[in-house]
Amino acid sequence: GPEIALDHMAAIAPNQNHNESSKLWCFYEVETQGLEDLVILCLPEDVAPYRAKYPFAMVLPIQFSLRSLSAQGFNALMGVHKGRSPLYLRELGKSLRALRARGKGTLADLREALGELKLSSESRKLAQHRLDLIEPFINEEVDLPALVKPGRLIQVAISTDSLLPEDALLLSSLLTDILVLHEGGERCPLLVDLDEAHTLMDDSLMEQTIDTLLRRRRHLRTGVILCTHSPKAIKKQHLA
């Protein structure tokens, strides 16, 4: 939560290590400087505390449009990953394609399509749960990928005080899909820093998202840093 410091917010100040700054000047003839464009994406209830703690940063509640999700992102939302394919998704997928063909695809459209499908009570409950989970974060007017720009640092801060760990990981996966794996338009080079990477790898959905990111990083013009205190927990294929 906001009571824990966000490490990357220290980037507002230039590097104060004399030895490191001297080497930077010696080898590249450049001086250290801080980043002025810092953004924090967090849960709505954490916006006010983060704004008070980091007044120099742009603090925004996590909001996104369903239309910003890729096909893989939508599958993640509906529970399809690592071989998991709920039966209801096939029928819902047909309905979604029909909705998109008609220029629709909002959360209300999905709920309406779900209500018209012949599903078992268990499948319907599962689908409704996942839509209920993301409802507070959906805003079709928000263009989240537009936040990405050269020289900007975006820190995603999702507290598990308000969300179950698996729900927090789902939200993290969706944001990675939208902010990093997003296709279309001109892309600036990105550097993605995944803190406590070994804990992310424990979740099959997030592992699949990271695997996609690592495989496509050249195409996406993206570098990836996996930060962890347990390097042996990172699979060899993710370090290649």
Coordinates of C-alpha atoms in Angstrom, one line a residue:
G1 CA 0.0 0.0 0.0
P2 CA 1.0 3.7 0.0
E3 CA 2.8 3.3 3.3
I4 CA 5.5 1.3 1.5
A5 CA 7.9 3.5 -0.5
L6 CA 7.9 3.2 -4.3
D7 CA 11.5 2.7 -5.2
H8 CA 11.3 4.2 -8.7
M9 CA 10.0 7.6 -7.4
A10 CA 13.6 8.3 -6.3
A11 CA 14.3 8.9 -10.0
I12 CA 13.1 12.4 -9.5
A13 CA 16.6 13.3 -8.2
P14 CA 19.8 12.8 -10.1
N15 CA 22.3 10.1 -9.1
Q16 CA 24.2 11.4 -6.0
N17 CA 26.9 8.7 -6.2
H18 CA 30.1 10.6 -7.1
N19 CA 31.9 7.5 -8.3
E20 CA 29.1 6.5 -10.7
S21 CA 28.5 10.0 -11.9
S22 CA 32.2 10.5 -12.6
K23 CA 32.3 7.3 -14.7
L24 CA 29.3 8.5 -16.6
W25 CA 31.0 11.7 -17.5
C26 CA 34.3 10.0 -18.2
F27 CA 33.0 7.4 -20.7
Y28 CA 30.0 9.3 -22.2
E29 CA 30.5 12.9 -21.3
V30 CA 27.0 13.3 -19.9
E31 CA 25.8 14.5 -16.5
T32 CA 23.3 12.7 -14.3
Q33 CA 19.8 14.2 -14.1
G34 CA 16.5 13.2 -12.6
L35 CA 13.4 12.3 -14.4
E36 CA 10.7 15.0 -14.4
D37 CA 7.8 13.0 -15.9
L38 CA 6.7 10.4 -13.3
V39 CA 3.4 8.6 -13.3
I40 CA 1.8 6.3 -10.7
L41 CA -1.1 4.0 -11.7
C42 CA -2.8 2.7 -8.6
L43 CA -6.1 1.5 -7.1
P44 CA -8.7 4.3 -6.8
E45 CA -8.5 4.2 -3.0
D46 CA -4.8 4.8 -3.0
V47 CA -4.8 7.9 -5.3
A48 CA -5.1 10.5 -2.5
P49 CA -2.4 8.9 -0.3
Y50 CA 0.0 8.6 -3.2
R51 CA -0.6 12.2 -4.3
A52 CA 0.1 13.4 -0.8
K53 CA 3.3 11.3 -0.6
Y54 CA 4.6 12.1 -4.1
P55 CA 3.3 15.6 -5.1
F56 CA 5.7 15.7 -8.0
A57 CA 4.2 12.7 -9.7
M58 CA 1.0 12.4 -11.8
V59 CA -1.1 9.9 -9.8
L60 CA -3.9 8.3 -11.7
P61 CA -6.5 5.5 -10.8
I62 CA -6.1 2.4 -12.9
Q63 CA -8.7 2.6 -15.6
F64 CA -8.8 1.2 -19.1
S65 CA -11.0 0.4 -22.1
L66 CA -11.9 -3.2 -22.9
R67 CA -11.2 -2.3 -26.5
S68 CA -7.5 -1.8 -25.6
L69 CA -7.1 -5.5 -24.8
S70 CA -5.5 -7.7 -27.3
A71 CA -6.9 -11.1 -28.1
Q72 CA -4.5 -12.6 -25.5
G73 CA -5.5 -10.0 -23.0
F74 CA -9.2 -10.8 -23.5
N75 CA -8.5 -14.5 -23.1
A76 CA -6.7 -13.8 -19.9
L77 CA -9.6 -11.8 -18.6
M78 CA -12.0 -14.6 -19.3
G79 CA -9.8 -17.3 -17.8
V80 CA -8.0 -18.8 -20.8
H81 CA -4.3 -19.4 -20.3
K82 CA -1.8 -22.3 -20.2
G83 CA -4.2 -24.7 -21.8
R84 CA -7.2 -23.6 -19.7
S85 CA -10.2 -23.1 -22.0
P86 CA -13.6 -22.8 -20.2
L87 CA -16.4 -24.1 -22.4
Y88 CA -18.3 -20.8 -22.0
L89 CA -15.5 -18.9 -23.8
R90 CA -16.2 -20.5 -27.2
E91 CA -19.7 -19.2 -27.2
L92 CA -18.8 -15.9 -25.6
G93 CA -16.0 -15.6 -28.2
K94 CA -18.5 -15.9 -31.0
S95 CA -20.7 -13.2 -29.4
L96 CA -17.7 -10.9 -28.9
R97 CA -16.6 -11.2 -32.6
A98 CA -20.2 -10.3 -33.6
L99 CA -20.2 -7.3 -31.2
R100 CA -16.9 -6.0 -32.5
A101 CA -18.2 -6.4 -36.1
R102 CA -21.0 -4.0 -35.1
G103 CA -18.6 -1.6 -33.4
K104 CA -19.5 -2.7 -29.9
G105 CA -17.5 -4.3 -27.1
T106 CA -18.2 -2.5 -23.8
L107 CA -18.7 -4.2 -20.5
A108 CA -22.4 -3.7 -20.8
D109 CA -22.3 -5.4 -24.3
L110 CA -20.4 -8.4 -22.8
R111 CA -22.9 -8.7 -19.9
E112 CA -25.8 -8.6 -22.4
A113 CA -24.1 -11.3 -24.6
L114 CA -23.4 -13.4 -21.6
G115 CA -27.0 -13.2 -20.5
E116 CA -28.2 -14.5 -23.9
L117 CA -25.9 -17.6 -23.9
K118 CA -27.0 -21.0 -22.7
L119 CA -24.5 -21.8 -20.1
S120 CA -24.3 -24.0 -17.0
S121 CA -24.8 -22.1 -13.7
E122 CA -21.1 -22.7 -12.8
S123 CA -19.8 -21.4 -16.1
R124 CA -22.1 -18.3 -15.9
K125 CA -21.0 -17.6 -12.3
L126 CA -17.3 -17.8 -13.3
A127 CA -17.7 -15.5 -16.3
Q128 CA -19.7 -13.0 -14.2
H129 CA -17.1 -13.0 -11.4
R130 CA -14.4 -12.0 -13.8
L131 CA -16.5 -9.2 -15.3
D132 CA -17.4 -8.0 -11.8
L133 CA -13.7 -8.0 -10.8
I134 CA -12.7 -5.5 -13.6
E135 CA -15.9 -3.4 -13.6
P136 CA -14.4 -0.7 -11.2
F137 CA -11.5 -0.3 -13.6
I138 CA -13.4 0.0 -16.9
N139 CA -13.7 3.4 -18.5
E140 CA -14.2 3.3 -22.2
E141 CA -13.2 7.0 -22.5
V142 CA -9.7 6.3 -21.2
D143 CA -6.8 5.7 -23.7
L144 CA -4.3 4.1 -21.4
P145 CA -1.7 3.3 -24.1
A146 CA -1.5 7.1 -24.8
L147 CA 0.2 7.4 -21.4
V148 CA 3.4 5.7 -22.8
K149 CA 5.8 8.4 -24.2
P150 CA 9.6 8.9 -24.4
G151 CA 11.2 10.0 -21.1
R152 CA 8.2 9.0 -18.9
L153 CA 8.4 6.6 -16.0
I154 CA 5.2 4.8 -15.2
Q155 CA 5.1 2.8 -12.0
V156 CA 2.1 0.4 -11.5
A157 CA 1.3 0.0 -7.8
I158 CA -1.3 -2.6 -7.0
S159 CA -1.8 -3.3 -3.3
T160 CA -3.0 -6.7 -2.2
D161 CA -4.6 -5.0 0.8
S162 CA -7.8 -4.5 -1.2
L163 CA -7.4 -7.3 -3.8
L164 CA -6.8 -11.0 -3.5
P165 CA -3.3 -11.9 -4.8
E166 CA -4.7 -13.8 -7.8
D167 CA -7.0 -10.8 -8.7
A168 CA -4.0 -8.4 -8.3
L169 CA -2.0 -10.6 -10.7
L170 CA -4.9 -10.7 -13.2
L171 CA -5.0 -6.9 -13.2
S172 CA -1.2 -6.7 -13.5
S173 CA -1.4 -9.0 -16.6
L174 CA -4.1 -6.9 -18.2
L175 CA -2.1 -3.7 -17.7
T176 CA 1.0 -5.3 -19.1
D177 CA -1.1 -6.4 -22.2
I178 CA -2.4 -2.8 -22.7
L179 CA 0.7 -0.8 -21.9
V180 CA 3.5 -3.0 -23.3
L181 CA 2.0 -5.6 -25.6
H182 CA -0.3 -3.1 -27.2
E183 CA -0.1 -3.0 -31.1
G184 CA -0.8 -0.1 -33.3
G185 CA 0.6 3.4 -33.7
E186 CA 4.2 4.5 -33.3
R187 CA 6.0 2.9 -30.4
C188 CA 8.8 4.4 -28.5
P189 CA 11.4 2.1 -27.0
L190 CA 10.4 0.7 -23.6
L191 CA 12.2 -0.6 -20.5
V192 CA 10.0 -2.8 -18.3
D193 CA 11.2 -3.5 -14.8
L194 CA 9.4 -6.4 -13.1
D195 CA 10.0 -6.3 -9.3
E196 CA 9.9 -9.4 -7.3
A197 CA 9.8 -11.4 -10.5
H198 CA 10.0 -14.8 -8.8
T199 CA 6.6 -14.2 -7.2
L200 CA 5.1 -13.2 -10.6
M201 CA 6.4 -16.5 -12.1
D202 CA 4.4 -18.4 -9.5
D203 CA 1.2 -17.4 -11.3
S204 CA 0.6 -19.2 -14.6
L205 CA -1.2 -16.3 -16.2
M206 CA 1.4 -13.7 -15.3
E207 CA 4.2 -16.2 -16.4
Q208 CA 2.5 -16.5 -19.8
T209 CA 2.3 -12.7 -20.1
I210 CA 6.0 -12.4 -19.2
D211 CA 6.9 -15.2 -21.6
T212 CA 5.1 -13.4 -24.4
L213 CA 6.8 -10.2 -23.6
L214 CA 10.3 -11.8 -23.6
R215 CA 9.6 -13.6 -26.9
R216 CA 8.4 -10.5 -28.6
R217 CA 10.7 -7.9 -27.0
R218 CA 12.7 -7.1 -30.1
H219 CA 9.5 -6.6 -32.2
L220 CA 8.1 -4.5 -29.3
R221 CA 11.3 -2.5 -29.0
T222 CA 11.3 -3.4 -25.3
G223 CA 14.0 -4.3 -22.8
V224 CA 13.1 -6.3 -19.7
I225 CA 14.6 -6.3 -16.3
L226 CA 13.7 -9.2 -13.9
C227 CA 14.4 -8.1 -10.3
T228 CA 14.4 -10.9 -7.7
H229 CA 16.1 -12.0 -4.5
S230 CA 15.7 -15.6 -5.8
P231 CA 17.4 -15.8 -9.2
K232 CA 17.2 -19.6 -9.2
A233 CA 13.4 -19.3 -9.3
I234 CA 13.6 -17.7 -12.8
K235 CA 13.5 -20.3 -15.6
K236 CA 16.5 -20.6 -17.9
Q237 CA 14.4 -19.8 -21.0
H238 CA 13.5 -16.5 -19.5
L239 CA 17.1 -15.5 -19.1
A240 CA 18.2 -16.4 -22.7

